[in-house]
Amino acid sequence: METLTDPAVIDQMTPIPFRVRSVREELSHTFTLELEPPDGAFEFLPGQFTMVYAFGIGEVPISISSSASQTGTILQTIRRTGAVTHALGRLKSGDYVGIRGPYGTPWPMDDIEGRDLLIIGGGIGLAPLRPAVYHALENRDDYERVVILYGTRTPDDILFEKEQRSWGDRTDLSTLMTVDAADRGWNGAVGVVTRLIGRVGFDPANTTAMVCGPEIMMTVTAERLIEGHSMAPENIYVTMERNMKCAIGVCGHCQFGSKFICTDGAVFPFPEVAGLFDIKGV
Amino acid sequence: MSEMYVSGQSGIGRLIQALAESGHAVIGPVIRNQALVYDEIDGVEDLPKGWTDLQEPGRYRLEHRGDEKLFGYVVGPASWKQYLSPPEAVVWAGTIGTEGFKSDPVPEPPKYAFFGVRPCELAALRILDNVYTSSNGLPTVAGYTATREKAFIVAVNCSDPGGNCFCVSMDTGPTAKAGYDISITEVVHNGNMRYLLTSGSETGAEVLASIEGLNHASSEEVEAGETVLARAADMMGKRLDTEDLPNLLKGNALNPRWESIADKCLACANCTMVCPTCFCNTVDDNLSLDGEHATRTRKWDSCFTLGFSYMHGQPMRESVGARYRQWMTHKLATWVDQFGEMGCVGCGRCITWCPVGIDITQEVEAIRRGDLRDTHIGVGGYV
């Protein structure tokens, strides 16, 4: 195989082939690829994403959903929405995908040692948060209380349900889950995820919140934490999404005000983007 | 200051010849389809001698000047970005096999001499250089950087600014200050066409020294050149007031003016295509029929299209007003946050080539007149 290594000549859009070790169906439209990097290790930080390339079909930004301490393989959890994600969903063990990255800003795990962690996910938004959960659990003594709040549409849409239940069995963290619409078998909470905030113990003055979900869910959650619990806005982190094409700040697609979501984010301290949420079509 | 030479039109011809002989594809202004564009030139006879361009909002016409000037016009719809980051360029191609994919070899970048680069366009190149160098110092677009590094730049100072020019407002012209290998000023001196040539780089100095028949310019000739350019600075067709402009635009995101622009704007994307600094692009992935060979093609894209912001089955910038606001706010405000300077060089192309004649300088004035920042109306919170 030809070796092309000169970074001045090789376009940064060049995908690196990763072998698919396994494919796991998570929900009806969501699956997780386990990928092997060609040189045996892939370093990244919790919250970062890669550009995942389906050969000849296209490329999509996908966050890494596995632990950053496990570099031998990475997990990427993907929902089938368009041509590329459907193509990725047809891959089998032994196939190849192209990967570029890792890209983007991480969750601020090192900066928030000694604090309570409030991890709030909506729907598939738990995927980019899972590396933060793993990091907290692997370094449990570095943090005070760890709280995970999760909301999704129905009981059939609970991402990583078995794993979330196992977290719920632990004594060193608190988890709560809610659904927008319940069925007869559901005996948990019903309603939006913000309703769970008042039901868990955390010290607002010493808490960092990490929020990932639809934009409306993130803004409502941030407002609730600020207005209802007197949390400082700078202690709230959100993660943004746009249809980025390059992930290196040059295609222009992910501009959000002055920010390139790919290089300035995707994880942002809430005050950096808060004002923009009020402007339709930024 | 480097040596100032002077020649007639034959000296310009020998310069083009020297650049071609040193292995450059020489690209310069030529007339195609009743417009001045850039294409390969073989000699001075290919230049649009005696032509000028009349430019107004939404209007462009070529006319005979009635003189022998080689550079008596400004800029047309083309810009140098088409050679450095082409409208369509394959950025990666490869074949899939049992062990992953094998990349096709990367082709050698072309070696260009850009002949007739206007001062505003030099500024545009500097702006693009910033965009195409990522924060880690590596080129974000390898083809751009590789081509740019090899390019020889012959700048032409502007003696006859156009109706939509406002380079003085943007501090980019009409005189080239840096970023060229050779610069040319065209003057009519004692009834003759004279060309003042000076170098801006060592390579430029070497090329000038190698050209036969160039004379050292007299102080009278040098002064004539300075006079022409000083006069040109007073002949701008437009003016853009940049005072506190980034804050003005960011503080007026909810100004109703955006929707009234949208009533006119066709969202045709012409302004972004002709803009010498608009860099947005998309990547088109293709697969051969046998499924074994794939290409990734980077193509110019525009924030004016509905598809540009498409995500999860819907566009994020649905209204034309939001798209115009994104374009203008980016160009004149958020670009400063991103790259330390505005993304507008005052070339006026977006005004000329707008089919309905929307004028960015007038739109800035309209926002300024209706500034909402001190009113009770929520103005939106750009950071």
XYZ file of C-alpha atoms in Angstrom:
665
model
C 0.000 0.000 0.000
C 1.345 3.413 -0.954
C 2.482 5.542 1.938
C 1.443 9.146 1.667
C 2.601 11.008 4.717
C 3.604 14.543 3.774
C 0.939 16.646 5.500
C 1.582 19.554 3.148
C 0.554 17.480 0.152
C -2.011 15.100 1.566
C -5.408 16.704 1.766
C -6.903 16.570 5.215
C -10.036 15.097 3.658
C -8.162 11.803 3.210
C -9.972 9.026 5.097
C -7.927 6.503 7.083
C -9.275 2.945 6.766
C -10.530 1.428 10.042
C -11.673 -2.199 10.111
C -15.144 -2.915 11.456
C -14.743 -5.460 14.252
C -18.406 -5.658 15.190
C -21.778 -4.079 14.590
C -24.318 -3.892 17.383
C -27.939 -2.916 16.886
C -28.914 -0.612 19.756
C -32.414 0.612 18.882
C -34.620 0.265 15.836
C -32.715 2.999 13.972
C -29.516 3.140 15.978
C -26.417 0.975 15.862
C -22.867 1.009 17.176
C -19.760 0.265 15.114
C -16.693 -1.106 16.853
C -13.697 0.044 14.815
C -10.038 -0.985 14.783
C -7.496 1.741 13.957
C -4.861 0.649 11.410
C -1.911 1.298 13.723
C -3.440 -0.337 16.777
C -4.321 2.727 18.848
C -6.514 5.796 18.483
C -6.105 8.550 21.037
C -9.019 10.885 21.738
C -10.662 12.794 24.562
C -14.212 12.335 25.902
C -16.653 14.365 23.785
C -14.577 14.402 20.593
C -15.930 13.207 17.267
C -14.645 11.748 14.024
C -15.713 12.040 10.406
C -16.936 8.581 9.433
C -16.721 7.801 5.729
C -18.793 5.154 3.959
C -16.603 4.299 0.955
C -17.845 6.199 -2.070
C -21.108 7.227 -0.356
C -20.147 10.073 1.942
C -19.005 11.201 5.329
C -20.778 12.191 8.543
C -19.631 13.654 11.871
C -20.159 11.104 14.664
C -19.098 11.376 18.278
C -17.088 8.613 19.890
C -19.172 6.712 22.445
C -16.489 4.524 24.019
C -14.029 5.112 26.838
C -11.030 7.268 25.979
C -8.879 4.887 28.018
C -9.630 2.081 25.540
C -7.642 3.043 22.465
C -7.427 -0.370 20.785
C -10.914 -0.030 19.331
C -13.411 2.799 19.340
C -17.194 2.749 19.380
C -19.303 5.076 17.278
C -23.042 5.108 17.816
C -25.002 6.131 14.760
C -28.657 6.704 13.910
C -29.865 5.849 10.417
C -31.160 9.106 8.981
C -29.707 9.574 5.482
C -27.767 7.867 2.700
C -24.436 7.738 4.532
C -25.748 6.519 7.864
C -27.846 3.873 6.121
C -24.741 2.726 4.208
C -22.781 2.582 7.471
C -25.629 0.570 8.954
C -25.200 -2.094 6.264
C -21.544 -2.734 7.153
C -20.482 -6.086 8.548
C -17.575 -7.294 10.584
C -14.444 -7.226 8.401
C -15.612 -4.313 6.247
C -13.800 -0.989 6.270
C -14.876 2.569 6.998
C -12.786 5.713 6.599
C -12.070 7.771 9.701
C -10.680 11.274 10.064
C -10.062 12.830 13.415
C -10.482 13.005 16.313
C -11.905 16.504 16.060
C -13.507 19.081 18.302
C -13.292 20.203 21.882
C -13.682 17.654 24.701
C -15.784 17.670 27.839
C -13.711 19.538 30.451
C -12.963 16.442 32.551
C -9.603 17.645 33.903
C -10.817 21.129 34.794
C -13.743 19.942 36.866
C -12.072 17.558 39.273
C -13.447 17.894 42.790
C -16.880 18.940 41.579
C -20.285 17.328 41.294
C -20.991 16.128 37.745
C -24.478 16.540 36.351
C -24.643 14.634 33.075
C -27.864 15.242 31.165
C -28.618 13.459 27.903
C -31.545 13.486 25.539
C -32.146 10.636 23.089
C -29.011 9.702 21.151
C -27.330 12.620 22.939
C -26.206 10.112 25.545
C -23.645 8.735 23.049
C -21.224 11.692 23.192
C -21.714 11.818 26.979
C -20.856 8.165 27.567
C -17.059 8.733 27.373
C -17.512 11.382 30.104
C -19.429 8.859 32.239
C -16.702 6.256 31.707
C -14.021 8.791 32.572
C -15.826 9.721 35.792
C -16.288 6.097 36.777
C -12.693 5.159 35.947
C -11.476 8.127 37.992
C -14.253 8.080 40.539
C -12.234 9.642 43.359
C -11.555 12.740 41.282
C -15.176 13.831 41.447
C -17.809 14.352 44.091
C -21.383 13.325 43.235
C -22.006 11.931 39.749
C -25.570 12.259 38.501
C -26.875 11.031 35.155
C -30.266 12.250 33.935
C -31.653 10.812 30.738
C -34.757 11.587 28.745
C -36.005 10.001 25.557
C -39.198 9.691 23.562
C -40.564 6.283 24.528
C -39.413 3.245 26.521
C -38.351 1.704 23.185
C -35.925 4.585 22.568
C -33.717 4.207 25.628
C -30.134 4.168 24.390
C -27.711 1.777 26.133
C -30.616 0.712 28.359
C -28.970 -2.310 29.932
C -25.863 -0.321 30.722
C -27.889 2.584 32.118
C -29.722 0.107 34.371
C -26.377 -1.233 35.580
C -25.257 2.310 36.385
C -28.476 2.652 38.358
C -27.461 -0.325 40.482
C -24.249 1.337 41.565
C -24.020 3.190 44.839
C -21.411 5.697 43.671
C -23.656 7.490 41.210
C -27.310 8.473 40.778
C -29.294 7.923 37.632
C -32.789 8.954 36.675
C -34.616 8.322 33.459
C -37.770 9.746 31.906
C -39.746 9.265 28.701
C -41.976 11.705 26.843
C -44.646 9.085 26.195
C -44.982 5.918 28.242
C -46.598 2.577 27.438
C -48.342 0.202 29.847
C -45.136 -1.531 30.880
C -43.381 1.649 31.961
C -43.260 2.417 35.652
C -40.696 5.216 35.523
C -40.977 8.967 35.156
C -42.879 10.612 32.303
C -42.119 14.102 30.993
C -39.212 16.203 29.860
C -35.765 15.627 31.302
C -35.669 18.999 33.074
C -38.283 17.668 35.481
C -35.706 15.259 36.853
C -33.305 17.997 37.896
C -35.091 18.826 41.121
C -35.267 15.155 42.108
C -31.549 14.561 42.603
C -29.072 15.941 45.043
C -26.231 18.124 43.816
C -24.525 21.245 45.065
C -25.274 23.927 42.438
C -22.297 26.033 43.496
C -19.916 23.107 43.027
C -21.516 21.411 40.032
C -20.552 21.216 36.394
C -23.332 20.204 34.020
C -22.690 18.511 30.678
C -25.716 18.530 28.432
C -26.262 16.872 25.059
C -29.511 16.552 23.183
C -31.710 18.516 20.797
C -31.048 22.282 20.876
C -34.376 23.054 22.506
C -33.705 20.480 25.219
C -30.255 21.972 25.896
C -31.481 25.565 26.118
C -34.411 24.688 28.360
C -32.138 22.591 30.557
C -29.547 25.355 30.813
C -32.221 27.930 31.676
C -33.618 25.633 34.356
C -30.170 25.109 35.898
C -29.433 28.835 35.862
C -32.814 30.191 36.936
C -34.122 27.308 39.041
C -30.901 26.211 40.682
C -28.709 29.329 40.540
C -25.986 27.558 38.634
C -23.379 29.791 37.020
C -23.776 29.677 33.201
C -20.066 29.013 32.738
C -20.417 25.747 34.634
C -22.815 24.409 32.018
C -21.459 22.755 28.875
C -23.500 21.941 25.784
C -22.568 20.254 22.521
C -23.703 21.580 19.168
C -24.338 19.918 15.848
C -24.443 21.084 12.221
C -23.982 19.327 8.900
C -20.241 19.825 8.847
C -18.415 18.614 5.755
C -14.779 19.080 6.694
C -14.409 19.224 10.518
C -11.321 21.425 10.069
C -12.904 24.880 9.862
C -12.821 25.342 6.128
C -16.116 24.225 4.587
C -18.183 26.886 6.341
C -21.203 24.670 6.920
C -21.113 24.574 10.712
C -20.806 28.293 11.354
C -22.819 29.394 14.356
C -22.270 33.108 14.745
C -18.524 33.567 15.108
C -18.010 29.915 15.918
C -17.010 27.034 13.760
C -18.756 24.241 15.622
C -16.169 21.724 14.366
C -13.082 23.493 15.688
C -14.415 25.868 18.382
C -16.821 23.146 19.644
C -18.621 20.876 19.413
C -18.522 21.134 23.240
C -19.058 24.750 24.299
C -19.335 26.472 27.663
C -22.960 27.633 27.513
C -22.203 31.406 27.623
C -20.212 31.113 24.377
C -23.310 30.202 22.395
C -26.239 31.149 24.639
C -27.179 34.381 22.852
C -27.280 32.678 19.473
C -30.035 30.284 20.452
C -32.438 33.237 20.474
C -31.810 34.088 16.817
C -33.732 31.918 14.405
C -31.603 30.725 11.501
C -28.167 31.746 12.756
C 12.524 50.803 -1.664
C 13.343 48.424 -4.455
C 14.460 49.482 -7.894
C 11.824 51.088 -10.131
C 12.031 50.201 -13.803
C 10.118 51.602 -16.738
C 9.157 50.122 -20.107
C 6.681 50.359 -22.917
C 4.183 47.641 -23.797
C 6.910 45.532 -25.367
C 8.550 45.205 -21.952
C 5.284 43.837 -20.554
C 5.341 41.304 -23.384
C 8.875 40.250 -22.488
C 7.866 39.853 -18.850
C 5.017 37.506 -19.823
C 7.438 35.606 -22.053
C 10.043 35.324 -19.281
C 7.460 33.900 -16.878
C 6.300 31.378 -19.474
C 9.872 30.364 -20.230
C 10.550 29.726 -16.550
C 7.829 27.083 -16.524
C 4.804 29.064 -15.388
C 1.363 28.834 -16.859
C 0.747 32.568 -17.127
C -2.840 33.510 -16.256
C -4.081 36.998 -16.972
C -7.111 39.099 -17.896
C -8.771 38.240 -21.213
C -12.192 38.899 -22.713
C -14.525 35.906 -22.923
C -18.272 36.119 -23.506
C -18.281 39.900 -23.166
C -16.677 39.862 -19.753
C -13.166 40.173 -18.407
C -12.092 36.872 -16.906
C -8.775 35.150 -16.195
C -7.268 32.610 -18.542
C -3.904 31.507 -19.891
C -2.134 34.236 -21.870
C 0.770 33.852 -24.301
C 1.759 37.468 -24.692
C 0.859 41.112 -24.367
C -1.433 40.824 -27.407
C -3.820 38.637 -25.362
C -4.475 41.432 -22.866
C -7.693 43.470 -23.305
C -5.973 46.537 -24.730
C -8.186 49.613 -24.950
C -11.130 48.081 -23.089
C -12.817 49.145 -19.900
C -15.660 47.797 -17.805
C -18.665 49.862 -16.748
C -20.004 48.570 -13.458
C -23.158 49.509 -11.554
C -25.343 47.536 -9.162
C -26.579 44.597 -11.235
C -24.966 45.893 -14.426
C -21.721 45.123 -16.286
C -20.716 46.259 -19.776
C -17.416 46.310 -21.670
C -16.627 49.405 -23.684
C -13.790 50.678 -25.823
C -11.782 53.274 -23.992
C -10.441 55.027 -27.049
C -6.884 54.646 -25.793
C -4.127 52.039 -25.712
C -4.244 51.137 -22.016
C -3.567 47.502 -21.182
C -5.063 47.752 -17.694
C -7.818 50.350 -17.974
C -10.471 48.288 -16.208
C -10.937 46.626 -12.824
C -12.186 43.131 -11.967
C -14.727 40.892 -13.678
C -16.681 37.919 -12.353
C -13.582 35.701 -12.106
C -11.125 35.754 -9.229
C -7.899 33.947 -8.479
C -9.557 31.570 -6.052
C -10.679 29.551 -9.074
C -7.036 28.579 -9.665
C -6.084 28.000 -6.032
C -9.249 26.284 -4.810
C -11.008 25.341 -8.037
C -14.811 25.156 -8.282
C -14.397 21.397 -8.453
C -11.279 19.558 -7.311
C -10.701 15.926 -6.454
C -9.242 15.951 -2.949
C -8.951 12.214 -2.556
C -9.459 9.130 -4.675
C -8.848 5.528 -3.835
C -9.612 1.879 -4.420
C -11.108 -0.474 -1.872
C -9.676 -3.930 -1.287
C -9.615 -6.617 1.370
C -7.125 -4.583 3.434
C -8.971 -1.284 3.411
C -8.434 1.384 0.801
C -5.444 2.388 -1.239
C -5.085 6.067 -2.085
C -4.413 7.166 -5.649
C -1.203 9.157 -6.091
C -1.516 12.898 -5.516
C -0.918 14.880 -8.731
C 1.810 17.511 -8.894
C 0.350 20.996 -8.230
C 0.383 23.402 -11.199
C 2.901 26.249 -11.369
C 1.099 29.494 -12.134
C 2.086 33.065 -12.722
C -0.895 35.263 -11.881
C -0.574 38.294 -14.109
C -2.638 41.379 -13.376
C -3.602 40.767 -9.753
C -5.301 43.891 -8.427
C -4.481 45.216 -4.937
C -7.905 44.174 -3.620
C -7.213 40.703 -4.972
C -3.847 40.556 -3.214
C -5.788 41.254 -0.030
C -8.194 38.460 -0.955
C -5.269 36.050 -1.346
C -3.930 37.036 2.075
C -7.392 36.459 3.555
C -7.682 33.050 1.895
C -4.196 32.129 3.131
C -5.509 32.650 6.667
C -8.576 30.524 6.024
C -6.634 27.714 4.438
C -4.057 27.432 7.196
C -5.610 25.677 10.136
C -4.885 26.321 13.778
C -2.388 23.452 13.871
C -0.374 25.150 11.133
C -1.171 22.512 8.520
C -2.963 23.433 5.318
C -6.656 22.698 5.545
C -6.755 22.548 1.760
C -3.506 20.989 0.574
C -4.108 21.821 -3.089
C -4.530 25.496 -2.289
C -1.338 25.705 -0.277
C 0.786 23.728 -2.713
C -0.416 25.844 -5.653
C -0.182 29.099 -3.746
C 3.410 28.536 -2.655
C 4.513 28.055 -6.266
C 2.544 30.948 -7.705
C 4.361 34.006 -9.037
C 2.327 37.163 -8.527
C 2.375 40.139 -10.876
C 0.222 42.872 -9.354
C -1.267 45.739 -11.313
C -2.104 48.916 -9.419
C -5.447 50.476 -10.257
C -5.422 53.728 -12.201
C -9.110 53.580 -13.218
C -11.332 52.376 -10.341
C -14.786 51.064 -11.227
C -18.282 52.166 -10.314
C -18.616 49.586 -7.563
C -15.096 49.791 -6.149
C -14.530 50.623 -2.476
C -11.028 49.311 -1.782
C -10.092 52.591 -0.084
C -12.797 51.932 2.541
C -11.384 48.462 3.149
C -7.779 49.704 3.065
C -6.812 47.219 0.350
C -6.048 49.533 -2.602
C -5.700 51.095 -5.098
C -1.950 50.581 -4.603
C -0.426 47.178 -3.845
C 1.617 47.333 -0.677
C 2.722 43.717 -0.184
C 2.132 40.191 -1.333
C 3.447 40.441 -4.901
C 6.623 39.496 -6.723
C 6.350 42.306 -9.263
C 3.970 45.249 -9.363
C 3.074 47.343 -12.384
C 1.676 50.859 -12.599
C 0.350 52.008 -15.939
C 0.766 55.714 -16.710
C 0.265 57.874 -19.734
C 3.426 59.970 -19.774
C 4.024 62.635 -22.417
C 1.431 60.902 -24.579
C 3.110 57.491 -24.322
C 1.991 54.340 -22.463
C 4.591 53.760 -19.784
C 4.804 50.910 -17.281
C 6.512 51.329 -13.947
C 7.729 47.990 -12.613
C 9.039 47.216 -9.169
C 9.733 44.029 -7.292
C 8.253 42.897 -3.990
C 10.346 39.763 -3.544
C 13.801 38.432 -4.369
C 12.377 36.247 -7.110
C 10.594 39.259 -8.535
C 13.823 41.276 -8.490
C 15.663 38.481 -10.301
C 12.987 38.258 -12.981
C 12.995 42.027 -13.520
C 16.802 42.097 -13.731
C 16.687 39.368 -16.374
C 14.379 41.224 -18.748
C 16.090 43.096 -21.526
C 15.233 46.628 -22.457
C 13.936 47.840 -19.102
C 15.231 51.253 -18.080
C 15.522 52.773 -14.673
C 12.566 55.050 -14.086
C 13.277 58.772 -13.865
C 12.061 60.675 -10.828
C 9.576 62.364 -13.139
C 8.169 58.990 -14.176
C 8.013 57.745 -10.613
C 6.141 60.878 -9.649
C 3.712 60.415 -12.553
C 2.895 56.935 -11.215
C 2.298 58.272 -7.711
C 0.016 60.956 -9.083
C -2.078 58.420 -11.008
C -2.568 56.264 -7.915
C -3.316 59.174 -5.603
C -5.983 60.320 -8.036
C -7.366 56.789 -8.288
C -7.905 56.716 -4.521
C -10.286 59.652 -4.940
C -12.241 57.954 -7.719
C -13.905 55.160 -5.741
C -17.426 54.427 -6.981
C -18.578 53.336 -3.521
C -17.780 53.854 0.102
C -18.324 51.555 3.061
C -18.288 52.984 6.559
C -16.476 50.363 8.642
C -16.723 52.280 11.925
C -17.767 49.789 14.635
C -19.198 47.645 11.845
C -18.768 44.186 13.451
C -20.673 45.272 16.554
C -23.315 47.021 14.466
C -24.128 43.868 12.524
C -23.879 41.451 15.435
C -26.142 43.703 17.471
C -28.748 43.881 14.729
C -29.393 40.213 14.064
C -33.106 40.785 14.603
C -33.275 43.965 12.531
C -36.303 43.823 10.173
C -34.029 45.106 7.404
C -32.859 41.513 6.808
C -36.342 40.517 5.772
C -36.715 43.502 3.462
C -33.440 42.563 1.738
C -34.880 39.078 1.423
C -37.833 40.507 -0.489
C -35.382 41.388 -3.260
C -32.710 38.724 -2.853
C -33.130 35.750 -5.199
C -30.766 33.584 -3.109
C -29.027 32.817 -6.410
C -25.579 32.650 -4.784
C -23.962 34.848 -7.476
C -22.392 37.095 -4.822
C -20.662 34.153 -3.167
C -19.442 32.693 -6.449
C -17.842 35.960 -7.615
C -16.535 36.951 -4.179
C -12.747 36.512 -4.115
C -12.801 35.422 -0.454
C -15.948 33.301 -0.115
C -14.486 29.906 0.658
C -17.412 27.683 1.667
C -17.367 24.305 0.050
C -18.942 20.908 0.146
C -17.640 17.455 -0.646
C -19.275 15.253 -3.217
C -18.550 11.547 -2.862
C -18.747 9.281 -5.865
C -18.339 5.609 -6.487
C -17.454 3.801 -9.716
C -20.062 1.435 -11.139
C -18.115 -1.620 -9.957
C -18.083 -0.179 -6.430
C -14.297 -0.367 -6.157
C -13.051 3.154 -6.894
C -14.211 6.241 -5.025
C -13.529 9.958 -5.421
C -14.034 12.825 -3.023
C -14.584 16.085 -4.906
C -14.526 19.429 -3.142
C -16.938 21.894 -4.756
C -17.730 25.505 -4.096
C -20.852 25.846 -2.010
C -22.871 28.852 -0.939
C -24.588 29.860 2.284
C -27.419 31.198 0.095
C -28.644 27.741 -0.871
C -31.298 25.998 1.170
C -29.259 22.800 1.208
C -26.217 24.476 2.761
C -27.629 24.326 6.284
C -29.640 21.132 5.842
C -29.555 18.835 8.850
C -31.840 16.092 10.136
C -34.294 16.621 7.270
C -34.614 20.388 7.511
C -32.596 23.517 6.729
C -31.337 25.518 9.713
C -31.460 28.769 7.688
C -34.855 28.520 6.114
C -35.567 32.172 5.305
C -33.645 34.092 2.661
C -33.267 36.878 5.224
C -31.392 34.527 7.544
C -29.144 33.496 4.679
C -28.359 37.075 3.613
C -27.719 37.958 7.260
C -25.355 35.022 7.591
C -23.429 36.064 4.493
C -23.098 39.757 5.279
C -22.572 39.305 9.012
C -19.908 36.719 8.319
C -18.154 38.861 5.730
C -18.075 42.062 7.792
C -18.356 40.965 11.416
C -17.831 37.350 12.493
C -14.946 36.950 10.030
C -13.033 39.377 12.272
C -13.592 37.088 15.264
C -12.507 34.079 13.234
C -9.563 35.422 11.265
C -8.669 38.828 12.700
C -9.821 40.906 9.715
C -12.917 41.409 7.591
C -13.617 39.036 4.727
C -14.440 41.889 2.326
C -11.803 43.578 0.166
C -14.014 46.192 -1.505
C -13.806 44.789 -5.038
C -17.526 45.370 -5.655
C -18.103 42.085 -7.495
C -21.079 41.124 -5.310
C -22.763 44.415 -6.205
C -22.122 44.160 -9.944
C -23.118 40.530 -10.340
C -26.216 40.609 -8.150
C -29.044 40.168 -10.657
C -31.221 42.557 -8.652
C -28.445 44.975 -7.748
C -28.326 44.542 -3.977
C -25.488 46.756 -2.785
C -23.628 45.650 0.335
C -22.474 49.226 1.034
C -26.072 50.483 0.907
C -27.293 47.629 3.089
C -24.716 48.496 5.734
C -25.956 52.090 5.611
C -29.567 50.929 5.973
C -28.712 48.868 9.048
C -26.765 51.800 10.436
C -29.732 54.144 9.943
C -32.075 51.673 11.605
C -29.650 50.565 14.325
C -31.681 48.732 16.981
C -28.971 48.297 19.564
C -30.254 51.001 21.881
C -33.942 50.223 21.481
C -36.261 48.093 23.563
C -36.508 45.563 20.755
C -34.548 42.409 21.457
C -31.624 42.577 19.100
C -30.307 39.064 19.469
C -27.188 38.128 21.291
C -24.164 37.367 19.178
C -21.271 36.818 21.479
